[in-house]
mmCIF file of C-alpha atoms and ligand atoms in Angstrom:
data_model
loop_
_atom_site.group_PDB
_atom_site.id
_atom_site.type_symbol
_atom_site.label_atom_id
_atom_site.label_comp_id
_atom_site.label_asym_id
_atom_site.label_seq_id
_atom_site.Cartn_x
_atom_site.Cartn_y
_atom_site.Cartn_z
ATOM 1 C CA UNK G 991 38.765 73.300 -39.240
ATOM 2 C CA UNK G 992 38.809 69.800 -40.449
ATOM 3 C CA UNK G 993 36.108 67.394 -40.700
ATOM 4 C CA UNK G 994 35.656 64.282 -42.243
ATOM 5 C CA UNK G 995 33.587 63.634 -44.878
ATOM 6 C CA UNK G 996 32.416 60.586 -46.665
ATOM 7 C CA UNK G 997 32.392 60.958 -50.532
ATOM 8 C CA UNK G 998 31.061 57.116 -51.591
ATOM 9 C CA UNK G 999 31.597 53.846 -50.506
ATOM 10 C CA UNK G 1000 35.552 53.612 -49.351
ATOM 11 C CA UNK G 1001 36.024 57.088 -50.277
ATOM 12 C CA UNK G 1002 36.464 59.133 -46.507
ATOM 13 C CA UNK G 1003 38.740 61.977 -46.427
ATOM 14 C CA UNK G 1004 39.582 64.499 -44.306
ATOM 15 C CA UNK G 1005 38.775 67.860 -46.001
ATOM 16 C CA UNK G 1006 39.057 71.400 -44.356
ATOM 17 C CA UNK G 1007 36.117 73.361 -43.908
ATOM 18 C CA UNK G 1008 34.471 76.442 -42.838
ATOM 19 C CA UNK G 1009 33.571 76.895 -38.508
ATOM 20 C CA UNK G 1010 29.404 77.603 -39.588
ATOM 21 C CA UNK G 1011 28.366 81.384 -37.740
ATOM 22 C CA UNK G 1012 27.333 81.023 -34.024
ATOM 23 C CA UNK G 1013 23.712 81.838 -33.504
ATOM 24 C CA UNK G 1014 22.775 83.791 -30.752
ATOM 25 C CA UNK G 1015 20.762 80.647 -29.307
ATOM 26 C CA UNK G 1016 23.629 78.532 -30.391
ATOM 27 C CA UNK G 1017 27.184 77.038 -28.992
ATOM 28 C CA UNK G 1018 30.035 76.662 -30.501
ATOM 29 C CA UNK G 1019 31.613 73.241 -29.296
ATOM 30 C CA UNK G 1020 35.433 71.645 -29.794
ATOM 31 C CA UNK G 1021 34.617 67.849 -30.516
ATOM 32 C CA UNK G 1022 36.669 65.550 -27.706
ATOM 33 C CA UNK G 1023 35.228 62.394 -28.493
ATOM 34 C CA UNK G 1024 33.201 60.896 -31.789
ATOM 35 C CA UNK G 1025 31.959 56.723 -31.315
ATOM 36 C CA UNK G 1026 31.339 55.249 -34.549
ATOM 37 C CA UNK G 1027 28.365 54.207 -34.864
ATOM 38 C CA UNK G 1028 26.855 50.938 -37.544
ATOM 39 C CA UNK G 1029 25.229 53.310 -39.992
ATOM 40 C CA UNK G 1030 28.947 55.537 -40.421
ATOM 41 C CA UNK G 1031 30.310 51.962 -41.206
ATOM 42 C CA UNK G 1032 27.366 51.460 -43.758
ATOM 43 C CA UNK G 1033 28.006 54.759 -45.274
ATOM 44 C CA UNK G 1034 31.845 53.831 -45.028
ATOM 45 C CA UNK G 1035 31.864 50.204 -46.667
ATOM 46 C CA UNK G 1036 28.723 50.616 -48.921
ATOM 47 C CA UNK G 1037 27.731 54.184 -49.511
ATOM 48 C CA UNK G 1038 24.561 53.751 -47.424
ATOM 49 C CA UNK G 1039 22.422 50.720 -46.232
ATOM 50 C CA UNK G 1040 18.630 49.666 -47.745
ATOM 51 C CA UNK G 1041 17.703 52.522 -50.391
ATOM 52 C CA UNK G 1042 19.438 55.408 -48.311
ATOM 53 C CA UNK G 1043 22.384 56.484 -50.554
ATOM 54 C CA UNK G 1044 25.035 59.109 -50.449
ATOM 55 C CA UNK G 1045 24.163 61.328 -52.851
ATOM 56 C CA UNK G 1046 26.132 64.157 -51.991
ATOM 57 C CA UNK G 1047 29.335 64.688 -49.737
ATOM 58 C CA UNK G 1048 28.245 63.991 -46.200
ATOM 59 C CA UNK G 1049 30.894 64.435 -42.657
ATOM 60 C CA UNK G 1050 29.545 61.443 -40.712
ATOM 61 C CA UNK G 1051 29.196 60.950 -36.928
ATOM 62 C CA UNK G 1052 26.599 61.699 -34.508
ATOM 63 C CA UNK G 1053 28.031 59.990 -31.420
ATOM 64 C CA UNK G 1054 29.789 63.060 -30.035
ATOM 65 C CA UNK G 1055 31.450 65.007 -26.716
ATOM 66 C CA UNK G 1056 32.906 68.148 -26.340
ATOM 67 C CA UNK G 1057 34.023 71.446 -24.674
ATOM 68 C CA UNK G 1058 32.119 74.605 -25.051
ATOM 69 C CA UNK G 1059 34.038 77.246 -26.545
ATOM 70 C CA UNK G 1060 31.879 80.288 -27.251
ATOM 71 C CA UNK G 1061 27.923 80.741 -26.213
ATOM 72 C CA UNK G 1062 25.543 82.903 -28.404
ATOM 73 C CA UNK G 1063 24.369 86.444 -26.280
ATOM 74 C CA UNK G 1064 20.643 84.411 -25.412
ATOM 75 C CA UNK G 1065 22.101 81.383 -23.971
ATOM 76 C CA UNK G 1066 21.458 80.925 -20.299
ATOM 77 C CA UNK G 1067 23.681 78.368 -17.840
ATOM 78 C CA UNK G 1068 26.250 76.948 -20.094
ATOM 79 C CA UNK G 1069 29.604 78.919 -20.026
ATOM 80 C CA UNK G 1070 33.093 78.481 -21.954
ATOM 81 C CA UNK G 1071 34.707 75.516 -20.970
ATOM 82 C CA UNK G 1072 31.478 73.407 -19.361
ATOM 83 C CA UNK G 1073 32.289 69.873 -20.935
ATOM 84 C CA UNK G 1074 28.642 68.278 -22.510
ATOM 85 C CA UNK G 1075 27.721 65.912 -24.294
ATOM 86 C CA UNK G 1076 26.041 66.675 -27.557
ATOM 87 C CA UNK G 1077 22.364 65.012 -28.737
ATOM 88 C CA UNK G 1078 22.558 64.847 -32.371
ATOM 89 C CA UNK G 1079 18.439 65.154 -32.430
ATOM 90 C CA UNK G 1080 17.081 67.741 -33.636
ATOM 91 C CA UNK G 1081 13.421 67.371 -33.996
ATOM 92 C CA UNK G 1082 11.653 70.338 -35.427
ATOM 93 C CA UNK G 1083 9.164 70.584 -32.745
ATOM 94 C CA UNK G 1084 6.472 72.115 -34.360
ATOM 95 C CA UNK G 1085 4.880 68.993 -36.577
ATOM 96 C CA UNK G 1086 2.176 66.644 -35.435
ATOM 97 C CA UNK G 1087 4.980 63.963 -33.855
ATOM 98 C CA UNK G 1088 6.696 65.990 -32.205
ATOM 99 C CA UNK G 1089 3.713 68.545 -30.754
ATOM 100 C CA UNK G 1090 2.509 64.476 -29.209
ATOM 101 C CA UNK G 1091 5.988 63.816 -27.676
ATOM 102 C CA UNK G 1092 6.853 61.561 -30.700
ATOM 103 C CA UNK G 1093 10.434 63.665 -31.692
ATOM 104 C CA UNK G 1094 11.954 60.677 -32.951
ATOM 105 C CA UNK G 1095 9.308 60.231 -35.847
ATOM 106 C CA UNK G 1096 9.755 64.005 -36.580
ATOM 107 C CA UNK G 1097 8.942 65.062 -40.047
ATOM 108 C CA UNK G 1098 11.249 67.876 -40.665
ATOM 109 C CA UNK G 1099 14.363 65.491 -37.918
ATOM 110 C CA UNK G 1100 17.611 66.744 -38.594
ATOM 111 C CA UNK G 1101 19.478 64.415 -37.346
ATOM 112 C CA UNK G 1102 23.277 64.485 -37.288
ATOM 113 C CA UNK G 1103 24.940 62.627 -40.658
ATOM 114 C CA UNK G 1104 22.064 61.286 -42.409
ATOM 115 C CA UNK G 1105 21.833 60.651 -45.784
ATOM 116 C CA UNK G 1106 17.804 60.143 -45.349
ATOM 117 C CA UNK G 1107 17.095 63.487 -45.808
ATOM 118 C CA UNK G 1108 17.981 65.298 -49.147
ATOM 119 C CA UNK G 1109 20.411 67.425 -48.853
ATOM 120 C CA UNK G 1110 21.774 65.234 -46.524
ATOM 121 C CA UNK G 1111 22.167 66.604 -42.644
ATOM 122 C CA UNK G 1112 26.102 66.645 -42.290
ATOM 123 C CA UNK G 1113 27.396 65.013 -39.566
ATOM 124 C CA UNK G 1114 29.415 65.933 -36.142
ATOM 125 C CA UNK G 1115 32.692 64.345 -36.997
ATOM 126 C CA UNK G 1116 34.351 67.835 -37.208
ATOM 127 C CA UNK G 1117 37.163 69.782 -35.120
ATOM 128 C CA UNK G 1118 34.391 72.257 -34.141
ATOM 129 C CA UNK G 1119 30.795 72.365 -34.148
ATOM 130 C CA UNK G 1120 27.835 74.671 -34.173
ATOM 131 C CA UNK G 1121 25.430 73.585 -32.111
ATOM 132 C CA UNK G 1122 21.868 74.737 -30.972
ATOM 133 C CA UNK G 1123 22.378 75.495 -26.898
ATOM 134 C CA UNK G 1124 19.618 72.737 -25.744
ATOM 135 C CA UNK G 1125 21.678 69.849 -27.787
ATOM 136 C CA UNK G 1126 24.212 70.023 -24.849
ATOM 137 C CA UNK G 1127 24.057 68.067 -21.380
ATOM 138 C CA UNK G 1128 26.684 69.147 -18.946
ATOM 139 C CA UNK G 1129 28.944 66.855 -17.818
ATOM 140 C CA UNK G 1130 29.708 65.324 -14.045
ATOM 141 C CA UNK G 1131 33.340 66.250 -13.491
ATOM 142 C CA UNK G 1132 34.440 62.697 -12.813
ATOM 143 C CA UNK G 1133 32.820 61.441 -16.226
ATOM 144 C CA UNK G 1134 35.642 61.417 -19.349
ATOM 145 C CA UNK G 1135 34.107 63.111 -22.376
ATOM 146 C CA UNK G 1136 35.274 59.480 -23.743
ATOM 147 C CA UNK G 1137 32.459 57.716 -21.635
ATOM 148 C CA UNK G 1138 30.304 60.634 -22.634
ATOM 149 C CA UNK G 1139 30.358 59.845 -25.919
ATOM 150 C CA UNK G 1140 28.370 56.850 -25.467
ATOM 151 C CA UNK G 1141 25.342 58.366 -24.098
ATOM 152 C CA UNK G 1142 23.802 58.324 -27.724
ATOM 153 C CA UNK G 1143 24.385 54.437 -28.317
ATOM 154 C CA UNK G 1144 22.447 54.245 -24.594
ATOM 155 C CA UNK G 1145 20.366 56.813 -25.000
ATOM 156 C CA UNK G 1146 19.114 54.529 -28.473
ATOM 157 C CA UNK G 1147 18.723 50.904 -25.646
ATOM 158 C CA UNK G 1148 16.719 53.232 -22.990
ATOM 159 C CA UNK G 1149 14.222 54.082 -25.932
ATOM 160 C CA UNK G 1150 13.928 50.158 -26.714
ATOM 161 C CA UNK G 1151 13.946 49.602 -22.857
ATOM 162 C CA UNK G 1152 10.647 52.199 -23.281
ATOM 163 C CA UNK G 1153 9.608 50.762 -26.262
ATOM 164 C CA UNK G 1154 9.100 47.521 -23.864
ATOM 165 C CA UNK G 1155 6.736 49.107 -21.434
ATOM 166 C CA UNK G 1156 8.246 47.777 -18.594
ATOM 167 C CA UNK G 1157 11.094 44.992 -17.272
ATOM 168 C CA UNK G 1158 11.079 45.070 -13.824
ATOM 169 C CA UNK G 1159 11.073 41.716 -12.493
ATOM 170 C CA UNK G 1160 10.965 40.085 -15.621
ATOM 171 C CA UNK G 1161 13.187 37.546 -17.636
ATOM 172 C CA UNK G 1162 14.513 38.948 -20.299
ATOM 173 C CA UNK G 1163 17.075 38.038 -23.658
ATOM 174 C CA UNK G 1164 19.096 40.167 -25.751
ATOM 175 C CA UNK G 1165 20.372 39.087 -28.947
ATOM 176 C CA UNK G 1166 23.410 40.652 -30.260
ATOM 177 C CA UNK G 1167 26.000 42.045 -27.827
ATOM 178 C CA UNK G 1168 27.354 44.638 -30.114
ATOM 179 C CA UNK G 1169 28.033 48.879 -28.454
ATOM 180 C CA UNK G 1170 23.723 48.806 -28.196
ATOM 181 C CA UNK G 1171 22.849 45.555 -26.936
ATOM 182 C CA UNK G 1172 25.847 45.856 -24.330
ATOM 183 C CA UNK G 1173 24.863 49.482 -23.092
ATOM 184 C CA UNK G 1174 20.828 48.334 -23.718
ATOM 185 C CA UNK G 1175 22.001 45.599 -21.021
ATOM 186 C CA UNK G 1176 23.210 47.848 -18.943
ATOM 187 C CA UNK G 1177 20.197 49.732 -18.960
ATOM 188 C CA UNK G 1178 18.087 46.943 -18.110
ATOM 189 C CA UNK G 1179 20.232 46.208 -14.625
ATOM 190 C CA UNK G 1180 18.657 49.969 -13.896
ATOM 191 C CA UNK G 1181 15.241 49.484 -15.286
ATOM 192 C CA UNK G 1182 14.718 45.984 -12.723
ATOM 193 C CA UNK G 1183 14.855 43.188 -15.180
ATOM 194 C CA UNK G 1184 15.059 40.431 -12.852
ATOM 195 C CA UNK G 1185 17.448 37.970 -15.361
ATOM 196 C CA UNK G 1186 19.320 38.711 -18.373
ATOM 197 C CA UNK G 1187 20.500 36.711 -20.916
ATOM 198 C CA UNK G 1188 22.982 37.655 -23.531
ATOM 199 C CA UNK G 1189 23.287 35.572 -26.830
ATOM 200 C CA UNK G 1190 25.461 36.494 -29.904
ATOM 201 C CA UNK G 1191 27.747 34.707 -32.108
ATOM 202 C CA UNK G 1192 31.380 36.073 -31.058
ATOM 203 C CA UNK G 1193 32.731 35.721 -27.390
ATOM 204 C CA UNK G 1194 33.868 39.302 -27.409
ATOM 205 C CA UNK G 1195 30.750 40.831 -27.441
ATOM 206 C CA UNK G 1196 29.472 38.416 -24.640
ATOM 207 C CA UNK G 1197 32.100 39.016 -22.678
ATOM 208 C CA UNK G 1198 31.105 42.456 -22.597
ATOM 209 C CA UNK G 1199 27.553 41.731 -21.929
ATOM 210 C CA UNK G 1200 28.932 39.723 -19.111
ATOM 211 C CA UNK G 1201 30.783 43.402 -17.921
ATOM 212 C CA UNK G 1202 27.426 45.445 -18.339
ATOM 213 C CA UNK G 1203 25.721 43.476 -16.337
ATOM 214 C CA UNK G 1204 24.059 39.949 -17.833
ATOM 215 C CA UNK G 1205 23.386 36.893 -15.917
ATOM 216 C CA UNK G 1206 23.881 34.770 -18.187
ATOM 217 C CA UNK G 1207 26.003 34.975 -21.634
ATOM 218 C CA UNK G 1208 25.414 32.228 -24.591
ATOM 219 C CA UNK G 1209 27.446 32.386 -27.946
ATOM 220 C CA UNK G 1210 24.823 30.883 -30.634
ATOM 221 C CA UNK G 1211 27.250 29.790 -32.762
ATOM 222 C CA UNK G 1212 29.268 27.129 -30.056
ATOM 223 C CA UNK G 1213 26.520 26.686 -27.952
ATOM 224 C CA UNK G 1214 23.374 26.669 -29.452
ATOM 225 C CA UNK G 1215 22.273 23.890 -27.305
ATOM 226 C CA UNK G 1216 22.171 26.010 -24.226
ATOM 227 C CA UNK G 1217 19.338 27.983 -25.592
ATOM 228 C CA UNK G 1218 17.250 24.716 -25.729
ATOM 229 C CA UNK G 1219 16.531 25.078 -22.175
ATOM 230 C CA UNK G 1220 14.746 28.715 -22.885
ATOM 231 C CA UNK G 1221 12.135 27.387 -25.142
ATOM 232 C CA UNK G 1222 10.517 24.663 -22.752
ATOM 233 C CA UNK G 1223 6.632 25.120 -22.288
ATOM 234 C CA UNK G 1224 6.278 27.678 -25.069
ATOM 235 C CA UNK G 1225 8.852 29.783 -24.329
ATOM 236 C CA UNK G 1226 10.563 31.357 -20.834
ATOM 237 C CA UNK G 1227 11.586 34.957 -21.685
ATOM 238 C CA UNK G 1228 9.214 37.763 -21.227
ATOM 239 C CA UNK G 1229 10.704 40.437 -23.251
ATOM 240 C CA UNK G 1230 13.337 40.049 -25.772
ATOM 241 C CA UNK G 1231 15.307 42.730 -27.010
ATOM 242 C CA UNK G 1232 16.480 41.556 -30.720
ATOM 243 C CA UNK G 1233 19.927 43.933 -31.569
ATOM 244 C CA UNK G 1234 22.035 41.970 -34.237
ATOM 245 C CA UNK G 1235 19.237 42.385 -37.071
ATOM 246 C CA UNK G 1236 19.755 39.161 -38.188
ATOM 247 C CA UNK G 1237 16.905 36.700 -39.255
ATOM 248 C CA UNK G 1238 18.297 33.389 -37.330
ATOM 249 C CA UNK G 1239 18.492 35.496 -34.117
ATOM 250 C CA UNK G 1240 14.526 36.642 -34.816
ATOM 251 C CA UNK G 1241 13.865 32.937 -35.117
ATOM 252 C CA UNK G 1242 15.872 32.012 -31.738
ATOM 253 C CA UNK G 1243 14.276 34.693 -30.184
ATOM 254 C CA UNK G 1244 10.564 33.443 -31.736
ATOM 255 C CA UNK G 1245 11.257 30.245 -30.390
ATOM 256 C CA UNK G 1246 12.104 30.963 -26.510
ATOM 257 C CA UNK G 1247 10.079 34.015 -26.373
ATOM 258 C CA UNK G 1248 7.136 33.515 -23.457
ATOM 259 C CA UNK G 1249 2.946 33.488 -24.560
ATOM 260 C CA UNK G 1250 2.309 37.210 -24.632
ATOM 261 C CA UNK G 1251 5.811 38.230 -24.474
ATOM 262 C CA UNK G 1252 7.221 41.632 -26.145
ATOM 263 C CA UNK G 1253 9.827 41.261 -28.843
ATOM 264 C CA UNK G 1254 11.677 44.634 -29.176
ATOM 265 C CA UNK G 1255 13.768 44.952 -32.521
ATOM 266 C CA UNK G 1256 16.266 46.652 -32.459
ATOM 267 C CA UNK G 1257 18.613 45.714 -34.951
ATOM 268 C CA UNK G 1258 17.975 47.410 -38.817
ATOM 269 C CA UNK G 1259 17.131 43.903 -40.254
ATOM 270 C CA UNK G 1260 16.442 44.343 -44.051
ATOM 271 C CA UNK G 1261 13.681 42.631 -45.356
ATOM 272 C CA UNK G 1262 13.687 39.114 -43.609
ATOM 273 C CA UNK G 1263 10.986 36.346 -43.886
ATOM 274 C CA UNK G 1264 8.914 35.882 -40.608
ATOM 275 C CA UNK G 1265 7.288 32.271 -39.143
ATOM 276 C CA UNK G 1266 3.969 34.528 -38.590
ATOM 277 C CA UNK G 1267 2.152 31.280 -37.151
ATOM 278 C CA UNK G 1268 4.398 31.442 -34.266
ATOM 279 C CA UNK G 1269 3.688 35.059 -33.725
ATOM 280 C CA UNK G 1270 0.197 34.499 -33.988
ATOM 281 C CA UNK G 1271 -0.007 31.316 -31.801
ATOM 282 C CA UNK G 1272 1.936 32.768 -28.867
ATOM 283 C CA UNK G 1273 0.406 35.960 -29.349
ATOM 284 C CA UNK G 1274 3.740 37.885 -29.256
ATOM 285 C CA UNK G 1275 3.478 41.848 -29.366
ATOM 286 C CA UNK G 1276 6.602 42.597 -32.017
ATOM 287 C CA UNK G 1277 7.099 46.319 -31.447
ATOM 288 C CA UNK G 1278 9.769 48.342 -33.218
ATOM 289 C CA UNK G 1279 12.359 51.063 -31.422
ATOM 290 C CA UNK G 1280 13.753 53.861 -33.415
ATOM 291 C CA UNK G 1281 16.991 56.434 -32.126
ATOM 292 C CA UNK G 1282 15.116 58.007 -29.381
ATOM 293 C CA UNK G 1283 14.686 61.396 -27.825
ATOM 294 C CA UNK G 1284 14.107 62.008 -24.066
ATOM 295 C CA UNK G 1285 15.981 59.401 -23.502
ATOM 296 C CA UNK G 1286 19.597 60.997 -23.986
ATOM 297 C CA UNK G 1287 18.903 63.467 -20.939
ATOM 298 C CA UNK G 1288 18.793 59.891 -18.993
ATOM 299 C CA UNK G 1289 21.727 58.193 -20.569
ATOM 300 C CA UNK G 1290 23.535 61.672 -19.545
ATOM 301 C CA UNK G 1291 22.173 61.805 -16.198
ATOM 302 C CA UNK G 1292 22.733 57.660 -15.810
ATOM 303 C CA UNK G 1293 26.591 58.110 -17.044
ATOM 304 C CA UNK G 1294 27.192 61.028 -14.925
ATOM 305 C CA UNK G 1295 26.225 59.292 -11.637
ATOM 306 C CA UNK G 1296 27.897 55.722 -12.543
ATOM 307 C CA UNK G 1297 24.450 54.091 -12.812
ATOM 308 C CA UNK G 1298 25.624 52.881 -15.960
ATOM 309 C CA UNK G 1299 29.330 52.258 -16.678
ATOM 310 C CA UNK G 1300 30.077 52.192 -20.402
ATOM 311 C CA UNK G 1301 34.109 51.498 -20.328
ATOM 312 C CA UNK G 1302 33.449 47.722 -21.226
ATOM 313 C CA UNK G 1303 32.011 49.166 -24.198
ATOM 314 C CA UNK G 1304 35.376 50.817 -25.819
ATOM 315 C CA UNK G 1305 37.531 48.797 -27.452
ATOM 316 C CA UNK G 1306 39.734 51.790 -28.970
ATOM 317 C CA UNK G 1307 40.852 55.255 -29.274
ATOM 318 C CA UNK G 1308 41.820 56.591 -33.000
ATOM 319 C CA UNK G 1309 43.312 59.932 -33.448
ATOM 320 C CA UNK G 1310 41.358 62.244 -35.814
ATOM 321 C CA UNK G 1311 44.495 62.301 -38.155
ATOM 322 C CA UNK G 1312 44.420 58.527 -38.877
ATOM 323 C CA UNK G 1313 39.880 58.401 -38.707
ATOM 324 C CA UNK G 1314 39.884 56.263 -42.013
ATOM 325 C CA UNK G 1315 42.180 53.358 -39.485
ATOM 326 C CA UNK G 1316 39.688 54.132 -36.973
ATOM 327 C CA UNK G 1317 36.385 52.989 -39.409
ATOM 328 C CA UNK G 1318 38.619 49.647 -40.734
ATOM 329 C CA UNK G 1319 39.252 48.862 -37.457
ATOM 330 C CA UNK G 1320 35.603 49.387 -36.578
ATOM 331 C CA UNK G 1321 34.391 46.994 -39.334
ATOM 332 C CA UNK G 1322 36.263 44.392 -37.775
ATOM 333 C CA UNK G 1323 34.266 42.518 -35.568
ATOM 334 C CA UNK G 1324 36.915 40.051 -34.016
ATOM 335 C CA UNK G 1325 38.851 42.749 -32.827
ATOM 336 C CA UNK G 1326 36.146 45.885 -32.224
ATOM 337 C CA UNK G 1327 33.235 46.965 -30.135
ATOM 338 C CA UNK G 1328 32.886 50.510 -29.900
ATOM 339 C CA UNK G 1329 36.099 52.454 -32.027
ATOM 340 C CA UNK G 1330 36.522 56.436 -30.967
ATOM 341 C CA UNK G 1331 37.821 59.171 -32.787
ATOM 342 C CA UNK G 1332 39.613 61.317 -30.956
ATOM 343 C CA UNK G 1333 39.671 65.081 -32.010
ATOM 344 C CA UNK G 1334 42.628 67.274 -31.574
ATOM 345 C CA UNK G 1335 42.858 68.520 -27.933
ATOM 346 C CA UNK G 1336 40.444 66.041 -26.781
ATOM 347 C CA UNK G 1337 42.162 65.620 -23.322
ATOM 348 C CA UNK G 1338 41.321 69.173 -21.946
HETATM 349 ZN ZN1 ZN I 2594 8.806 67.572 -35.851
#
């Protein structure tokens, strides 16, 4: 089979490998659909982001639908052919995060293409895949293993949505309208938020955040003004969900963010400098979200009945064959939201 594996910065290739040995608790899966997610395009354009590096050659992806074709002699209720969508966590459920429901913070997380670890964990971009048998969520026969493939980008705004500890009723802002902050939106139309604002610098994002379900949509760069309204009597929003990592969008979001509001980050920021005062004064609880865990059996479940509907989200469809397009075209913001690879049969 063929999968495609990242060597350094700008240096993807498609390489042949070998289909790993099915485990008798295991599945062995033909990849439909693979979403490219921001950290592929790190690993892509810079060889990794902060201090994680590619060290050794790593296939990427982690975003990832498919059809079962063999099952291991102790699975149970999954059969050749049963379309799923793949989690690519894979906490070790035996250390002290995981034995308190905390998978994502799992010591020994193997978590699909991540150059964290050493060895790196390879990722799922591959014709076929191995996979252990409770990795896979069937399918609603309606649902395109395309759409499927976004349940892990949800999956990652349902655990921020958690993270929150509750938007029903509330006003609430997301900044940066990018594949998370567009599905996280659409997650918060399901959770009860009562308003929701969408701010970003590029109208195509926002016009997708208009699609998934936000109230109101304000592009920082044209508009800025418009924001002006939010930040009257200390502040109007009661949660903000910060997704573009960026500092000037923490300080927008500082600024119209309610006494005793949550600020949810979301985005992978770097190391950015803070107006603490501010957080101090207005007492704002600034609580971190990271990948997730339960979550993705809700993102499945919320796909497969049309709660959430993630087409807006897709901006294109790459064949396998021409994957190192696919990750230029990604990079380019004007143009791209969420960019799919799709794997050879993909339409069975
Ligand atoms: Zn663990």
């Amino acid at each position: 089979m063929r999968a495609l594996i990242c060597h350094a910065a700008q240096d993807l290739r498609l390489e042949t490998t070998e289909v790993p040995e099915l485990g008798e608790d295991q599945l062995l899966v033909r990849v439909a659909f693979g979403g490219i997610c921001g950290s592929d395009l790190h690993y892509f354009q810079h060889g990794g982001f902060g201090t994680v590096r590619i060290k050794h050659p790593m296939a990427l992806g982690h975003e990832v639908s498919g059809v079962v074709e063999a099952a291991g002699v102790q699975v149970r209720g999954i059969k050749p052919g049963q379309r799923i969508a793949i989690s690519p966590s894979r906490p070790c459920g035996n250390c002290r995060f995981c034995q308190s429901g905390m998978q994502n913070q799992c010591l020994g997380m193997r978590f699909y293409g991540s150059a964290m670890p050493f060895p790196h964990i390879q990722g799922a971009f591959s014709e076929k895949l191995v996979i252990d048998a409770s990795q896979a969520y069937p399918l609603a026969d309606h649902l395109s293993l395309s759409e499927a493939a976004l349940a892990e980008p949800l999956s990652v705004g349902l655990h921020a949505i958690q993270r929150a500890g509750g938007v029903l009723g509330k006003q609430v802002l997301v900044t940066g309208c990018g594949p998370i902050g567009s599905l996280l939106i659409g997650g918060l139309r399901r959770a009860g938020a009562a308003r929701i604002v969408a701010a970003d610098i590029a109208d195509l994002p926002l016009t997708c955040a208009r699609q998934m379900g936000a109230d109101e949509t304000i592009n920082l760069r044209t508009q800025s003004e418009a924001m002006d309204k939010y930040k009257a009597d200390k502040g109007q929003f009661d949660a903000v969900f910060e997704a573009s990592g960026s500092e000037p969008a923490l300080r927008v979001a500082l600024d119209v963010i309610a006494p005793r509001g949550t600020l949810i980050t979301v985005g992978l920021g770097g190391e950015i400098a803070l107006p603490m005062n501010q957080i101090v004064a207005k007492e704002v609880d600034l609580r971190g979200t990271f990948r997730f865990h339960a979550e993705f059996a809700t993102a499945v479940q919320f796909l497969n009945e049309g709660l959430v509907d993630g087409k807006p989200v897709i901006t294109a469809v790459v064949p396998f064959e021409r994957a190192v397009e696919a990750f230029t075209l990604a990079a380019d913001k004007s143009q791209s939201l969420k960019v799919q690879i799709a794997f050879a049969d993909a339409s069975a």
